[in-house]
Amino acid sequence: MTYYSPKQVAKAIGVSEASLKRWCDRGLLSFVRTAGGHRRIPQQEVLHFVRTNRHDLVAPEILGLPAGTHKPQQSTVKLERIIDILVRGDEKALKSVMVDHYLSGSPLYPIWDTVVGPAFHQLGLLWEQGEIEIYQERLACEICVRVLHEILDILREPTADAPPALGASLSEDPYALPTLMVEITMREMGWRCRSLGTNLPGSTLARAVYDNRPKLMWLSISSVLDNERFIADCDLIWEACNQVGTLLALGGRGLTPELRGAVNYTVFCDRLGDLVNFLDSVG
Ligand code: B12
């Protein structure tokens, strides 16, 4: 975690150091004290403060953000812009757009559902039509994974009593973006959640359920190469979830109606927005 002094934060958001210290002491910004008694503010808290108040970012570089990052009044992330950024492999621009969107106060999941997911779909078509190279598609994916991790780093830490959740993709499913997007979506909703990654056997995910007793387990299903193994893996996980009282959420474009009919789950989601609605409804 990165910490900043009140002086650095004051410069970054264009206010006086005295105001900043006053806000800290009034509890508007959480901070820790160094051994010498100096206030130090975590980056997540600074950005949360900027997000929920009227402050702009006049010197984002001080906070380790790309120059040009600011707090827009409203954020409209356009599909064409994201496709262009991804095709060019422009990681800084991608991070800037995502952080601006976060700072605008809008939730992040709609841009995964309506812009970034569709942009990758478009990239897949461009590759199929020979309009972009494999390396461009691969690089787009790499930079997006990195930016999603950076977004996770700037989200506020979950509280100690936050409900726990775990998720992953199953064996021979290498798709990294969707499971990371679920993690970000649930973190934004205040869950203490962790994507365990991609390509995991059902037996180890069942073990993870027994060991960690999460309130929810998600599986992101993009590619299923062996239907029988997939169903057996889902059975193992469902059995563990039932024993422990864990909700099982499935989602992803690889879960065909045929496979969906062959496995058990608590909720199936086409989009992240469906999961948000489900979690809102269970409280
Ligand atoms: C990037 C990519 C890869 C990368 C992935 C790298 C990585 N680290 O993730 C790699 C290189 C591994 C890859 C490999 C292959 N790929 Co590929 N790939 C893609 C691509 C361009 C993007 C996939 C992606 O990440 N999309 C973005 C995510 C976020 O979108 P999404 O999956 O729709 O997820 C959304 C929802 O479904 C939902 N969701 C998903 N999971 C969950 C879970 C829960 C709980 C919830 C609530 C919601 C949810 O939320 C997301 C946001 O809305 C797609 C194109 C496409 N149409 O998507 C091709 C694509 C899927 N690949 C394709 C192919 C052919 C392959 C290969 C066979 C290529 C090869 N010859 O080796 C292999 C197969 C690998 C395998 N085992 O399946 C084809 C598939 C064609 C088909 N119908 O089968 C596609 C469609 C490209 C194309 N147009 O031809 N690929």
mmCIF file of C-alpha atoms and ligand atoms in Angstrom:
data_model
loop_
_atom_site.group_PDB
_atom_site.id
_atom_site.type_symbol
_atom_site.label_atom_id
_atom_site.label_comp_id
_atom_site.label_asym_id
_atom_site.label_seq_id
_atom_site.Cartn_x
_atom_site.Cartn_y
_atom_site.Cartn_z
ATOM 1 C CA MET A 1 0.000 0.000 0.000
ATOM 2 C CA THR A 2 1.310 3.489 -0.836
ATOM 3 C CA TYR A 3 1.014 6.279 1.731
ATOM 4 C CA TYR A 4 1.238 10.031 1.222
ATOM 5 C CA SER A 5 1.948 12.932 3.570
ATOM 6 C CA PRO A 6 -0.713 15.660 4.015
ATOM 7 C CA LYS A 7 1.626 18.004 2.113
ATOM 8 C CA GLN A 8 1.739 15.681 -0.931
ATOM 9 C CA VAL A 9 -2.037 15.152 -0.911
ATOM 10 C CA ALA A 10 -2.658 18.898 -0.504
ATOM 11 C CA LYS A 11 -0.493 19.596 -3.582
ATOM 12 C CA ALA A 12 -2.148 16.807 -5.582
ATOM 13 C CA ILE A 13 -5.661 18.148 -5.028
ATOM 14 C CA GLY A 14 -4.766 21.844 -4.924
ATOM 15 C CA VAL A 15 -5.647 22.824 -1.336
ATOM 16 C CA SER A 16 -3.612 24.037 1.607
ATOM 17 C CA GLU A 17 -1.754 21.614 3.844
ATOM 18 C CA ALA A 18 -3.589 23.092 6.845
ATOM 19 C CA SER A 19 -7.006 22.234 5.328
ATOM 20 C CA LEU A 20 -5.815 18.747 4.591
ATOM 21 C CA LYS A 21 -4.624 18.168 8.161
ATOM 22 C CA ARG A 22 -7.918 19.549 9.477
ATOM 23 C CA TRP A 23 -9.910 17.096 7.299
ATOM 24 C CA CYS A 24 -7.732 14.253 8.617
ATOM 25 C CA ASP A 25 -8.380 15.276 12.202
ATOM 26 C CA ARG A 26 -12.132 15.601 11.554
ATOM 27 C CA GLY A 27 -12.146 11.980 10.304
ATOM 28 C CA LEU A 28 -12.916 12.885 6.674
ATOM 29 C CA LEU A 29 -9.742 11.113 5.561
ATOM 30 C CA SER A 30 -8.431 7.977 7.290
ATOM 31 C CA PHE A 31 -4.724 8.017 8.063
ATOM 32 C CA VAL A 32 -2.086 6.246 10.120
ATOM 33 C CA ARG A 33 0.675 7.862 12.177
ATOM 34 C CA THR A 34 4.371 7.138 11.686
ATOM 35 C CA ALA A 35 6.570 6.277 14.673
ATOM 36 C CA GLY A 36 7.441 10.001 14.728
ATOM 37 C CA GLY A 37 3.728 10.966 14.946
ATOM 38 C CA HIS A 38 3.314 12.214 11.350
ATOM 39 C CA ARG A 39 0.050 11.588 9.454
ATOM 40 C CA ARG A 40 0.245 9.267 6.451
ATOM 41 C CA ILE A 41 -2.762 8.751 4.174
ATOM 42 C CA PRO A 42 -3.223 5.578 2.060
ATOM 43 C CA GLN A 43 -3.643 6.156 -1.685
ATOM 44 C CA GLN A 44 -7.054 4.399 -1.668
ATOM 45 C CA GLU A 45 -8.354 6.831 0.955
ATOM 46 C CA VAL A 46 -7.154 9.866 -0.994
ATOM 47 C CA LEU A 47 -8.856 8.659 -4.174
ATOM 48 C CA HIS A 48 -12.033 7.719 -2.314
ATOM 49 C CA PHE A 49 -12.041 11.218 -0.828
ATOM 50 C CA VAL A 50 -11.584 12.811 -4.263
ATOM 51 C CA ARG A 51 -14.293 10.535 -5.658
ATOM 52 C CA THR A 52 -16.894 11.360 -3.024
ATOM 53 C CA ASN A 53 -16.117 15.109 -2.673
ATOM 54 C CA ARG A 54 -15.861 17.948 -5.146
ATOM 55 C CA HIS A 55 -12.084 17.897 -5.456
ATOM 56 C CA ASP A 56 -10.218 17.821 -8.714
ATOM 57 C CA LEU A 57 -6.763 16.339 -9.139
ATOM 58 C CA VAL A 58 -4.408 19.168 -10.099
ATOM 59 C CA ALA A 59 -1.204 17.107 -9.865
ATOM 60 C CA PRO A 60 -2.169 13.427 -10.279
ATOM 61 C CA GLU A 61 1.489 12.380 -10.813
ATOM 62 C CA ILE A 62 2.139 13.021 -7.103
ATOM 63 C CA LEU A 63 -0.291 10.189 -6.368
ATOM 64 C CA GLY A 64 1.320 7.871 -8.910
ATOM 65 C CA LEU A 65 -1.434 8.430 -11.501
ATOM 66 C CA PRO A 66 -0.921 9.256 -15.174
ATOM 67 C CA ALA A 67 -0.646 13.007 -15.949
ATOM 68 C CA GLY A 68 -4.017 14.228 -17.205
ATOM 69 C CA THR A 69 -6.001 12.095 -14.738
ATOM 70 C CA HIS A 70 -8.670 14.278 -13.202
ATOM 71 C CA LYS A 71 -12.099 14.073 -11.673
ATOM 72 C CA PRO A 72 -14.633 14.490 -14.469
ATOM 73 C CA GLN A 73 -18.159 15.638 -13.590
ATOM 74 C CA GLN A 74 -19.490 12.801 -15.691
ATOM 75 C CA SER A 75 -17.737 9.986 -17.457
ATOM 76 C CA THR A 76 -18.729 8.567 -20.807
ATOM 77 C CA VAL A 77 -16.376 5.842 -21.913
ATOM 78 C CA LYS A 78 -16.807 5.278 -25.643
ATOM 79 C CA LEU A 79 -16.453 1.859 -27.267
ATOM 80 C CA GLU A 80 -14.478 3.212 -30.275
ATOM 81 C CA ARG A 81 -11.998 4.941 -27.964
ATOM 82 C CA ILE A 82 -11.369 1.754 -25.967
ATOM 83 C CA ILE A 83 -10.951 -0.330 -29.138
ATOM 84 C CA ASP A 84 -8.425 2.203 -30.428
ATOM 85 C CA ILE A 85 -6.516 2.208 -27.117
ATOM 86 C CA LEU A 86 -6.469 -1.606 -26.994
ATOM 87 C CA VAL A 87 -5.347 -2.003 -30.607
ATOM 88 C CA ARG A 88 -2.497 0.469 -29.928
ATOM 89 C CA GLY A 89 -1.654 -1.294 -26.654
ATOM 90 C CA ASP A 90 -1.680 2.075 -24.851
ATOM 91 C CA GLU A 91 -1.636 1.024 -21.200
ATOM 92 C CA LYS A 92 -1.345 4.565 -19.806
ATOM 93 C CA ALA A 93 -4.374 5.761 -21.760
ATOM 94 C CA LEU A 94 -6.405 2.734 -20.636
ATOM 95 C CA LYS A 95 -5.485 3.335 -17.007
ATOM 96 C CA SER A 96 -6.293 7.025 -17.315
ATOM 97 C CA VAL A 97 -9.778 6.345 -18.744
ATOM 98 C CA MET A 98 -10.540 3.774 -16.040
ATOM 99 C CA VAL A 99 -9.265 5.901 -13.158
ATOM 100 C CA ASP A 100 -11.166 8.964 -14.481
ATOM 101 C CA HIS A 101 -14.306 6.853 -14.597
ATOM 102 C CA TYR A 102 -13.757 5.665 -11.017
ATOM 103 C CA LEU A 103 -13.095 9.214 -9.821
ATOM 104 C CA SER A 104 -16.273 10.477 -11.500
ATOM 105 C CA GLY A 105 -18.163 8.463 -8.866
ATOM 106 C CA SER A 106 -19.803 6.097 -11.365
ATOM 107 C CA PRO A 107 -19.687 2.364 -10.604
ATOM 108 C CA LEU A 108 -17.180 0.451 -12.701
ATOM 109 C CA TYR A 109 -19.138 -2.677 -13.628
ATOM 110 C CA PRO A 110 -21.254 -1.061 -16.388
ATOM 111 C CA ILE A 111 -18.116 -0.226 -18.356
ATOM 112 C CA TRP A 112 -16.932 -3.842 -18.178
ATOM 113 C CA ASP A 113 -20.364 -5.018 -19.412
ATOM 114 C CA THR A 114 -21.027 -2.378 -22.037
ATOM 115 C CA VAL A 115 -17.617 -1.162 -23.207
ATOM 116 C CA VAL A 116 -14.565 -3.276 -22.317
ATOM 117 C CA GLY A 117 -16.218 -6.701 -22.825
ATOM 118 C CA PRO A 118 -17.701 -5.627 -26.198
ATOM 119 C CA ALA A 119 -14.341 -4.042 -27.182
ATOM 120 C CA PHE A 120 -12.641 -7.436 -26.746
ATOM 121 C CA HIS A 121 -15.422 -9.097 -28.694
ATOM 122 C CA GLN A 122 -14.704 -6.601 -31.472
ATOM 123 C CA LEU A 123 -10.967 -7.320 -31.222
ATOM 124 C CA GLY A 124 -11.733 -11.024 -31.677
ATOM 125 C CA LEU A 125 -13.636 -10.199 -34.882
ATOM 126 C CA LEU A 126 -10.858 -7.912 -36.148
ATOM 127 C CA TRP A 127 -8.377 -10.746 -35.576
ATOM 128 C CA GLU A 128 -10.678 -13.239 -37.356
ATOM 129 C CA GLN A 129 -10.917 -10.873 -40.323
ATOM 130 C CA GLY A 130 -7.129 -10.460 -40.414
ATOM 131 C CA GLU A 131 -7.331 -6.755 -39.569
ATOM 132 C CA ILE A 132 -5.205 -7.020 -36.455
ATOM 133 C CA GLU A 133 -2.352 -9.350 -35.576
ATOM 134 C CA ILE A 134 -2.403 -11.983 -32.833
ATOM 135 C CA TYR A 135 0.254 -10.000 -30.970
ATOM 136 C CA GLN A 136 -2.054 -6.960 -30.856
ATOM 137 C CA GLU A 137 -4.908 -8.988 -29.376
ATOM 138 C CA ARG A 138 -2.531 -10.581 -26.873
ATOM 139 C CA LEU A 139 -1.012 -7.212 -25.875
ATOM 140 C CA ALA A 140 -4.496 -5.712 -25.482
ATOM 141 C CA CYS A 141 -5.315 -8.491 -23.057
ATOM 142 C CA GLU A 142 -2.021 -8.087 -21.163
ATOM 143 C CA ILE A 143 -2.426 -4.355 -20.626
ATOM 144 C CA CYS A 144 -6.041 -4.775 -19.616
ATOM 145 C CA VAL A 145 -5.122 -7.422 -17.011
ATOM 146 C CA ARG A 146 -2.474 -5.067 -15.630
ATOM 147 C CA VAL A 147 -4.850 -2.100 -15.491
ATOM 148 C CA LEU A 148 -7.526 -4.194 -13.766
ATOM 149 C CA HIS A 149 -4.964 -5.130 -11.095
ATOM 150 C CA GLU A 150 -4.084 -1.458 -10.705
ATOM 151 C CA ILE A 151 -7.773 -0.611 -10.309
ATOM 152 C CA LEU A 152 -8.038 -3.266 -7.581
ATOM 153 C CA ASP A 153 -5.113 -1.582 -5.828
ATOM 154 C CA ILE A 154 -6.854 1.791 -5.708
ATOM 155 C CA LEU A 155 -10.195 0.499 -4.412
ATOM 156 C CA ARG A 156 -10.827 0.999 -0.721
ATOM 157 C CA GLU A 157 -9.860 -1.893 1.544
ATOM 158 C CA PRO A 158 -12.889 -3.965 2.616
ATOM 159 C CA THR A 159 -13.932 -3.623 6.242
ATOM 160 C CA ALA A 160 -13.068 -6.403 8.717
ATOM 161 C CA ASP A 161 -16.688 -7.640 8.757
ATOM 162 C CA ALA A 162 -17.082 -7.584 4.940
ATOM 163 C CA PRO A 163 -18.541 -10.823 3.528
ATOM 164 C CA PRO A 164 -15.869 -13.046 1.944
ATOM 165 C CA ALA A 165 -16.010 -14.374 -1.626
ATOM 166 C CA LEU A 166 -13.760 -16.431 -3.887
ATOM 167 C CA GLY A 167 -13.782 -17.081 -7.589
ATOM 168 C CA ALA A 168 -11.857 -18.506 -10.527
ATOM 169 C CA SER A 169 -12.076 -20.136 -13.920
ATOM 170 C CA LEU A 170 -11.868 -23.931 -14.292
ATOM 171 C CA SER A 171 -9.299 -26.201 -15.976
ATOM 172 C CA GLU A 172 -8.316 -25.310 -19.546
ATOM 173 C CA ASP A 173 -10.137 -22.007 -19.308
ATOM 174 C CA PRO A 174 -7.341 -19.434 -19.623
ATOM 175 C CA TYR A 175 -9.550 -16.339 -19.797
ATOM 176 C CA ALA A 176 -8.272 -13.898 -17.181
ATOM 177 C CA LEU A 177 -10.330 -10.748 -17.714
ATOM 178 C CA PRO A 178 -13.844 -11.842 -16.678
ATOM 179 C CA THR A 179 -12.875 -13.335 -13.306
ATOM 180 C CA LEU A 180 -10.871 -10.190 -12.508
ATOM 181 C CA MET A 181 -13.865 -8.043 -13.473
ATOM 182 C CA VAL A 182 -16.052 -10.011 -11.037
ATOM 183 C CA GLU A 183 -13.460 -9.397 -8.312
ATOM 184 C CA ILE A 184 -13.487 -5.636 -8.959
ATOM 185 C CA THR A 185 -17.284 -5.566 -9.096
ATOM 186 C CA MET A 186 -17.645 -7.296 -5.742
ATOM 187 C CA ARG A 187 -14.841 -5.247 -4.137
ATOM 188 C CA GLU A 188 -16.681 -2.089 -5.191
ATOM 189 C CA MET A 189 -19.759 -3.489 -3.454
ATOM 190 C CA GLY A 190 -17.716 -3.891 -0.261
ATOM 191 C CA TRP A 191 -17.026 -7.639 -0.405
ATOM 192 C CA ARG A 192 -13.695 -9.116 0.767
ATOM 193 C CA CYS A 193 -13.157 -11.089 -2.379
ATOM 194 C CA ARG A 194 -10.354 -12.711 -4.266
ATOM 195 C CA SER A 195 -10.071 -14.180 -7.727
ATOM 196 C CA LEU A 196 -7.863 -17.268 -7.429
ATOM 197 C CA GLY A 197 -7.020 -16.992 -11.119
ATOM 198 C CA THR A 198 -7.565 -19.148 -14.181
ATOM 199 C CA ASN A 199 -7.244 -22.786 -15.157
ATOM 200 C CA LEU A 200 -7.990 -24.355 -11.745
ATOM 201 C CA PRO A 201 -9.215 -27.940 -11.216
ATOM 202 C CA GLY A 202 -12.600 -28.328 -9.543
ATOM 203 C CA SER A 203 -11.083 -30.404 -6.715
ATOM 204 C CA THR A 204 -8.852 -27.542 -5.562
ATOM 205 C CA LEU A 205 -11.700 -25.034 -5.767
ATOM 206 C CA ALA A 206 -13.861 -27.356 -3.649
ATOM 207 C CA ARG A 207 -10.970 -27.501 -1.144
ATOM 208 C CA ALA A 208 -10.792 -23.688 -1.183
ATOM 209 C CA VAL A 209 -14.493 -23.564 -0.266
ATOM 210 C CA TYR A 210 -14.025 -25.973 2.678
ATOM 211 C CA ASP A 211 -10.902 -24.110 3.876
ATOM 212 C CA ASN A 212 -12.183 -20.532 3.523
ATOM 213 C CA ARG A 213 -15.970 -20.916 3.935
ATOM 214 C CA PRO A 214 -16.777 -17.944 1.653
ATOM 215 C CA LYS A 215 -20.272 -16.499 1.552
ATOM 216 C CA LEU A 216 -20.124 -16.686 -2.245
ATOM 217 C CA MET A 217 -18.063 -18.549 -4.812
ATOM 218 C CA TRP A 218 -18.107 -17.455 -8.455
ATOM 219 C CA LEU A 219 -17.001 -19.355 -11.529
ATOM 220 C CA SER A 220 -16.310 -17.531 -14.757
ATOM 221 C CA ILE A 221 -16.822 -19.889 -17.670
ATOM 222 C CA SER A 222 -15.455 -18.760 -21.034
ATOM 223 C CA SER A 223 -14.191 -21.994 -22.529
ATOM 224 C CA VAL A 224 -15.163 -25.612 -21.862
ATOM 225 C CA LEU A 225 -13.071 -28.173 -23.740
ATOM 226 C CA ASP A 226 -14.329 -31.310 -21.976
ATOM 227 C CA ASN A 227 -18.012 -31.274 -20.998
ATOM 228 C CA GLU A 228 -17.806 -34.335 -18.747
ATOM 229 C CA ARG A 229 -14.922 -32.990 -16.732
ATOM 230 C CA PHE A 230 -16.604 -29.596 -16.501
ATOM 231 C CA ILE A 231 -19.785 -31.146 -15.089
ATOM 232 C CA ALA A 232 -17.782 -33.302 -12.635
ATOM 233 C CA ASP A 233 -15.827 -30.212 -11.487
ATOM 234 C CA CYS A 234 -19.040 -28.231 -10.998
ATOM 235 C CA ASP A 235 -20.528 -31.133 -9.009
ATOM 236 C CA LEU A 236 -17.538 -31.162 -6.634
ATOM 237 C CA ILE A 237 -17.775 -27.408 -6.107
ATOM 238 C CA TRP A 238 -21.546 -27.469 -5.655
ATOM 239 C CA GLU A 239 -21.200 -30.254 -3.051
ATOM 240 C CA ALA A 240 -18.629 -28.161 -1.118
ATOM 241 C CA CYS A 241 -20.806 -25.035 -1.354
ATOM 242 C CA ASN A 242 -23.816 -26.971 -0.047
ATOM 243 C CA GLN A 243 -21.866 -28.359 2.912
ATOM 244 C CA VAL A 244 -20.531 -24.968 3.902
ATOM 245 C CA GLY A 245 -23.555 -22.804 3.031
ATOM 246 C CA THR A 246 -21.823 -20.901 0.206
ATOM 247 C CA LEU A 247 -23.767 -19.312 -2.653
ATOM 248 C CA LEU A 248 -22.532 -20.405 -6.096
ATOM 249 C CA ALA A 249 -22.661 -17.837 -8.915
ATOM 250 C CA LEU A 250 -21.916 -18.929 -12.481
ATOM 251 C CA GLY A 251 -21.378 -16.661 -15.456
ATOM 252 C CA GLY A 252 -19.589 -16.351 -18.771
ATOM 253 C CA ARG A 253 -20.140 -16.882 -22.451
ATOM 254 C CA GLY A 254 -18.868 -20.514 -22.289
ATOM 255 C CA LEU A 255 -21.850 -21.735 -20.288
ATOM 256 C CA THR A 256 -24.116 -22.927 -23.087
ATOM 257 C CA PRO A 257 -27.794 -23.687 -22.344
ATOM 258 C CA GLU A 258 -26.909 -27.409 -22.582
ATOM 259 C CA LEU A 259 -24.159 -27.176 -19.943
ATOM 260 C CA ARG A 260 -26.234 -24.861 -17.819
ATOM 261 C CA GLY A 261 -28.956 -27.485 -17.657
ATOM 262 C CA ALA A 262 -26.448 -30.092 -16.479
ATOM 263 C CA VAL A 263 -25.015 -28.271 -13.436
ATOM 264 C CA ASN A 264 -26.269 -26.835 -10.141
ATOM 265 C CA TYR A 265 -25.850 -23.225 -9.046
ATOM 266 C CA THR A 266 -27.495 -20.565 -6.914
ATOM 267 C CA VAL A 267 -27.523 -17.905 -9.622
ATOM 268 C CA PHE A 268 -26.500 -17.637 -13.253
ATOM 269 C CA CYS A 269 -25.443 -14.260 -14.655
ATOM 270 C CA ASP A 270 -24.991 -13.177 -18.257
ATOM 271 C CA ARG A 271 -23.529 -9.882 -17.146
ATOM 272 C CA LEU A 272 -21.822 -8.396 -14.092
ATOM 273 C CA GLY A 273 -24.912 -6.232 -13.702
ATOM 274 C CA ASP A 274 -26.943 -9.414 -13.055
ATOM 275 C CA LEU A 275 -24.614 -10.319 -10.191
ATOM 276 C CA VAL A 276 -24.895 -6.810 -8.746
ATOM 277 C CA ASN A 277 -28.704 -7.103 -8.827
ATOM 278 C CA PHE A 278 -28.571 -10.546 -7.222
ATOM 279 C CA LEU A 279 -26.211 -9.387 -4.438
ATOM 280 C CA ASP A 280 -28.420 -6.342 -3.816
ATOM 281 C CA SER A 281 -31.412 -8.643 -3.483
ATOM 282 C CA VAL A 282 -29.738 -11.005 -0.964
ATOM 283 C CA GLY A 283 -28.526 -8.023 1.104
HETATM 284 C C1 B12 B 1 -8.242 -12.523 -25.333
HETATM 285 C C2 B12 B 1 -8.703 -13.797 -26.017
HETATM 286 C C3 B12 B 1 -7.928 -14.958 -25.865
HETATM 287 C C4 B12 B 1 -6.723 -15.028 -24.934
HETATM 288 C C5 B12 B 1 -7.112 -14.899 -23.445
HETATM 289 C C6 B12 B 1 -5.887 -14.426 -22.631
HETATM 290 C C7 B12 B 1 -6.211 -14.110 -21.212
HETATM 291 N N1 B12 B 1 -5.151 -14.059 -20.429
HETATM 292 O O1 B12 B 1 -7.332 -13.897 -20.808
HETATM 293 C C8 B12 B 1 -6.099 -16.427 -25.287
HETATM 294 C C9 B12 B 1 -4.809 -16.167 -26.040
HETATM 295 C C10 B12 B 1 -5.814 -17.370 -24.128
HETATM 296 C C11 B12 B 1 -7.145 -17.024 -26.211
HETATM 297 C C12 B12 B 1 -7.048 -18.311 -26.632
HETATM 298 C C13 B12 B 1 -7.896 -18.887 -27.564
HETATM 299 N N2 B12 B 1 -8.904 -18.263 -28.195
HETATM 300 CO CO1 B12 B 1 -9.598 -16.524 -27.659
HETATM 301 N N3 B12 B 1 -10.284 -14.808 -27.481
HETATM 302 C C14 B12 B 1 -9.886 -13.796 -26.788
HETATM 303 C C15 B12 B 1 -10.873 -12.620 -27.012
HETATM 304 C C16 B12 B 1 -10.273 -11.647 -28.025
HETATM 305 C C17 B12 B 1 -11.285 -11.821 -25.784
HETATM 306 C C18 B12 B 1 -11.835 -12.660 -24.615
HETATM 307 C C19 B12 B 1 -12.122 -11.753 -23.427
HETATM 308 O O2 B12 B 1 -11.351 -11.692 -22.490
HETATM 309 N N4 B12 B 1 -13.209 -10.983 -23.518
HETATM 310 C C20 B12 B 1 -13.562 -9.971 -22.510
HETATM 311 C C21 B12 B 1 -14.485 -10.527 -21.438
HETATM 312 C C22 B12 B 1 -14.546 -9.587 -20.269
HETATM 313 O O3 B12 B 1 -15.782 -10.609 -22.004
HETATM 314 P P1 B12 B 1 -16.735 -11.862 -21.713
HETATM 315 O O4 B12 B 1 -15.943 -13.111 -21.707
HETATM 316 O O5 B12 B 1 -17.863 -11.749 -22.642
HETATM 317 O O6 B12 B 1 -17.212 -11.632 -20.191
HETATM 318 C C23 B12 B 1 -18.316 -10.794 -19.880
HETATM 319 C C24 B12 B 1 -19.553 -11.612 -19.505
HETATM 320 O O7 B12 B 1 -19.575 -12.885 -20.111
HETATM 321 C C25 B12 B 1 -19.559 -11.627 -18.018
HETATM 322 N N5 B12 B 1 -18.962 -12.747 -17.293
HETATM 323 C C26 B12 B 1 -17.985 -13.593 -17.635
HETATM 324 N N6 B12 B 1 -17.728 -14.446 -16.643
HETATM 325 C C27 B12 B 1 -18.554 -14.143 -15.620
HETATM 326 C C28 B12 B 1 -18.699 -14.716 -14.358
HETATM 327 C C29 B12 B 1 -19.660 -14.186 -13.468
HETATM 328 C C30 B12 B 1 -19.809 -14.783 -12.114
HETATM 329 C C31 B12 B 1 -20.432 -13.054 -13.872
HETATM 330 C C32 B12 B 1 -21.379 -12.454 -12.934
HETATM 331 C C33 B12 B 1 -20.281 -12.487 -15.144
HETATM 332 C C34 B12 B 1 -19.350 -13.039 -16.008
HETATM 333 O O8 B12 B 1 -18.873 -10.471 -17.605
HETATM 334 C C35 B12 B 1 -17.964 -10.010 -18.617
HETATM 335 C C36 B12 B 1 -18.212 -8.505 -18.771
HETATM 336 O O9 B12 B 1 -19.487 -8.259 -19.284
HETATM 337 C C37 B12 B 1 -12.126 -13.389 -27.583
HETATM 338 C C38 B12 B 1 -13.118 -12.549 -28.380
HETATM 339 C C39 B12 B 1 -14.488 -12.504 -27.662
HETATM 340 N N7 B12 B 1 -15.545 -12.645 -28.363
HETATM 341 O O10 B12 B 1 -14.591 -12.372 -26.482
HETATM 342 C C40 B12 B 1 -11.425 -14.520 -28.345
HETATM 343 C C41 B12 B 1 -12.179 -15.794 -28.655
HETATM 344 C C42 B12 B 1 -13.074 -16.198 -27.511
HETATM 345 N N8 B12 B 1 -11.099 -16.775 -28.793
HETATM 346 C C43 B12 B 1 -11.264 -17.610 -29.757
HETATM 347 C C44 B12 B 1 -10.363 -18.649 -30.099
HETATM 348 C C45 B12 B 1 -10.653 -19.366 -31.422
HETATM 349 C C46 B12 B 1 -9.294 -18.990 -29.276
HETATM 350 C C47 B12 B 1 -8.320 -20.186 -29.440
HETATM 351 C C48 B12 B 1 -8.965 -21.496 -29.882
HETATM 352 C C49 B12 B 1 -7.210 -19.696 -30.381
HETATM 353 C C50 B12 B 1 -6.182 -20.771 -30.691
HETATM 354 N N9 B12 B 1 -6.242 -21.248 -31.932
HETATM 355 O O11 B12 B 1 -5.396 -21.158 -29.863
HETATM 356 C C51 B12 B 1 -7.738 -20.313 -28.018
HETATM 357 C C52 B12 B 1 -8.613 -21.242 -27.128
HETATM 358 C C53 B12 B 1 -8.175 -21.238 -25.672
HETATM 359 C C54 B12 B 1 -9.137 -22.043 -24.826
HETATM 360 N N10 B12 B 1 -8.670 -22.962 -24.024
HETATM 361 O O12 B12 B 1 -10.326 -21.840 -24.878
HETATM 362 C C55 B12 B 1 -12.576 -17.366 -30.473
HETATM 363 C C56 B12 B 1 -13.632 -18.401 -30.044
HETATM 364 C C57 B12 B 1 -14.470 -18.858 -31.179
HETATM 365 C C58 B12 B 1 -15.477 -19.875 -30.688
HETATM 366 N N11 B12 B 1 -16.736 -19.563 -30.871
HETATM 367 O O13 B12 B 1 -15.137 -20.859 -30.085
HETATM 368 C C59 B12 B 1 -12.903 -15.887 -30.072
HETATM 369 C C60 B12 B 1 -14.399 -15.555 -30.006
HETATM 370 C C61 B12 B 1 -12.186 -14.976 -31.091
HETATM 371 C C62 B12 B 1 -12.782 -15.105 -32.490
HETATM 372 N N12 B12 B 1 -13.531 -14.137 -32.930
HETATM 373 O O14 B12 B 1 -12.552 -16.051 -33.177
HETATM 374 N N13 B12 B 1 -8.119 -16.139 -26.522
#
